[in-house]
């Protein structure tokens, strides 16, 4: 209970815009916990605590690549960054077109020890209260125990390193959260990421998930069906495995309910050729528009009552509870002094808590609560 109260207290400070990160952004900012001493002195940051002072804003257009030049265009680092940047452009363009009034603000920045990011944020649009889609490229080092905590199952990623030795790593990812204004238009989150260590370990992770306030089974069949098609194209076992993983990961344990209605979630993927994993991540992130935009377009102008808006804000409160109490990337970031705006980028601008709230039996709110408490198969 103490951790929940502390987390909710933190929420009061998070209504400002966000810069980058959902899963990867929160995780990467935290994980980038040390750079060479000379660089730290120059950047004004301390060991184990890279904050905003270690980021240098860039004027004008972003450089062609934020990956170090020595990596080469054919490296997986460059390939993954290119994929993320292309997806960022297409998704932001689709969201701006859908919104009709809002525009993404772009901030470009770099770090003294290499890497950087492209943060895009929309606030106060006609359709979206808050939306973000941001790229991160990170170079850093971390102790083995922090590396283990960054993976879903504490997998051994200290390959090639001596016991206790800090592990140099590279990570790149694209993260996004979309919070529409209309209670009948669902929130959507995704992040896709790639990690490498200098010891030779590498893995892919990510996923896309949906968080409606009201149930529309047709919408859920469309969303899950889109990702089942993507999964089936690459591996017939992927959808069932990654759908179950999402249902388990997004559980709010102290409520006994899930944050939303799932999607796909995966981590520690390194059992195939790298290009095969890249191809899956590429198809998955490029399916965001197909899976999500039609749902918001369908519901953005639906009529709603004050009560229905209040219910949406209460579900956003659950979104906040999960992210601050359970989300692995958020907790890791808060404990290691990452950039607060990046760690908390996924939180909505507004949320609501009512004391001992109960849904009315037989109501639309009760209908979706049953889905949050009892996982369903949608396709």
Coordinates of N, CA and C in Angstrom, one line a residue, residues 174 176 188-193 205-209 223 227 242 246 250 263-267 280-281 284-285 288:
X174 N 11.6 2.6 -30.4 CA 10.5 3.6 -30.7 C 9.4 3.3 -29.7
X176 N 5.5 4.8 -28.0 CA 4.4 5.7 -28.2 C 3.2 5.4 -27.3
X188 N -3.9 3.7 -26.8 CA -3.0 2.7 -27.4 C -1.6 3.0 -27.0
X189 N -0.9 1.9 -26.8 CA 0.5 2.0 -26.5 C 1.3 1.0 -27.3
X190 N 2.5 1.4 -27.7 CA 3.4 0.4 -28.3 C 4.9 0.8 -28.0
X191 N 5.7 -0.2 -28.0 CA 7.2 0.1 -28.0 C 7.9 -1.1 -28.7
X192 N 8.9 -0.8 -29.5 CA 9.7 -1.9 -30.1 C 11.1 -1.5 -29.9
X193 N 12.0 -2.5 -29.5 CA 13.3 -2.1 -29.1 C 14.3 -3.2 -29.5
X205 N 12.6 -6.9 -28.3 CA 11.4 -6.9 -27.5 C 10.4 -5.8 -28.0
X206 N 9.2 -5.9 -27.4 CA 8.2 -4.9 -27.8 C 6.8 -5.4 -27.7
X207 N 5.9 -4.7 -28.4 CA 4.5 -5.0 -28.4 C 3.6 -3.8 -28.6
X208 N 2.4 -4.1 -28.9 CA 1.3 -3.1 -29.0 C 0.1 -3.5 -28.2
X209 N -0.5 -2.6 -27.4 CA -1.6 -3.0 -26.6 C -2.7 -1.9 -26.6
X223 N -8.6 -5.2 -33.8 CA -7.2 -4.9 -33.2 C -6.4 -6.2 -33.1
X227 N -3.1 -8.1 -35.3 CA -1.8 -8.5 -34.8 C -1.7 -10.1 -34.9
X242 N 2.3 -14.4 -27.4 CA 2.5 -13.0 -27.1 C 1.2 -12.4 -26.5
X246 N 1.1 -10.6 -22.9 CA 0.5 -9.2 -22.6 C -0.5 -9.3 -21.5
X250 N 0.3 -7.0 -18.2 CA -0.4 -5.8 -17.9 C -1.4 -5.9 -16.7
X263 N -3.1 -7.2 -26.2 CA -2.6 -7.1 -27.6 C -1.5 -8.2 -27.7
X264 N -0.2 -7.7 -28.0 CA 0.9 -8.6 -28.0 C 2.0 -8.0 -27.2
X265 N 2.8 -8.8 -26.5 CA 4.0 -8.3 -25.7 C 5.0 -9.4 -25.8
X266 N 6.3 -9.0 -26.1 CA 7.4 -10.0 -26.1 C 8.7 -9.4 -25.7
X267 N 9.6 -10.2 -25.2 CA 10.9 -9.7 -24.8 C 11.9 -10.8 -24.9
X280 N 9.9 -9.2 -38.1 CA 8.7 -9.3 -37.3 C 8.5 -7.9 -36.6
X281 N 9.5 -7.3 -36.0 CA 9.3 -6.0 -35.3 C 8.8 -5.0 -36.4
X284 N 5.2 -5.5 -37.2 CA 4.4 -5.2 -36.0 C 4.2 -3.7 -35.9
X285 N 5.3 -3.0 -35.9 CA 5.1 -1.5 -35.7 C 4.4 -0.9 -36.9
X288 N 0.6 -0.7 -36.7 CA -0.1 0.2 -35.7 C -1.2 1.0 -36.3

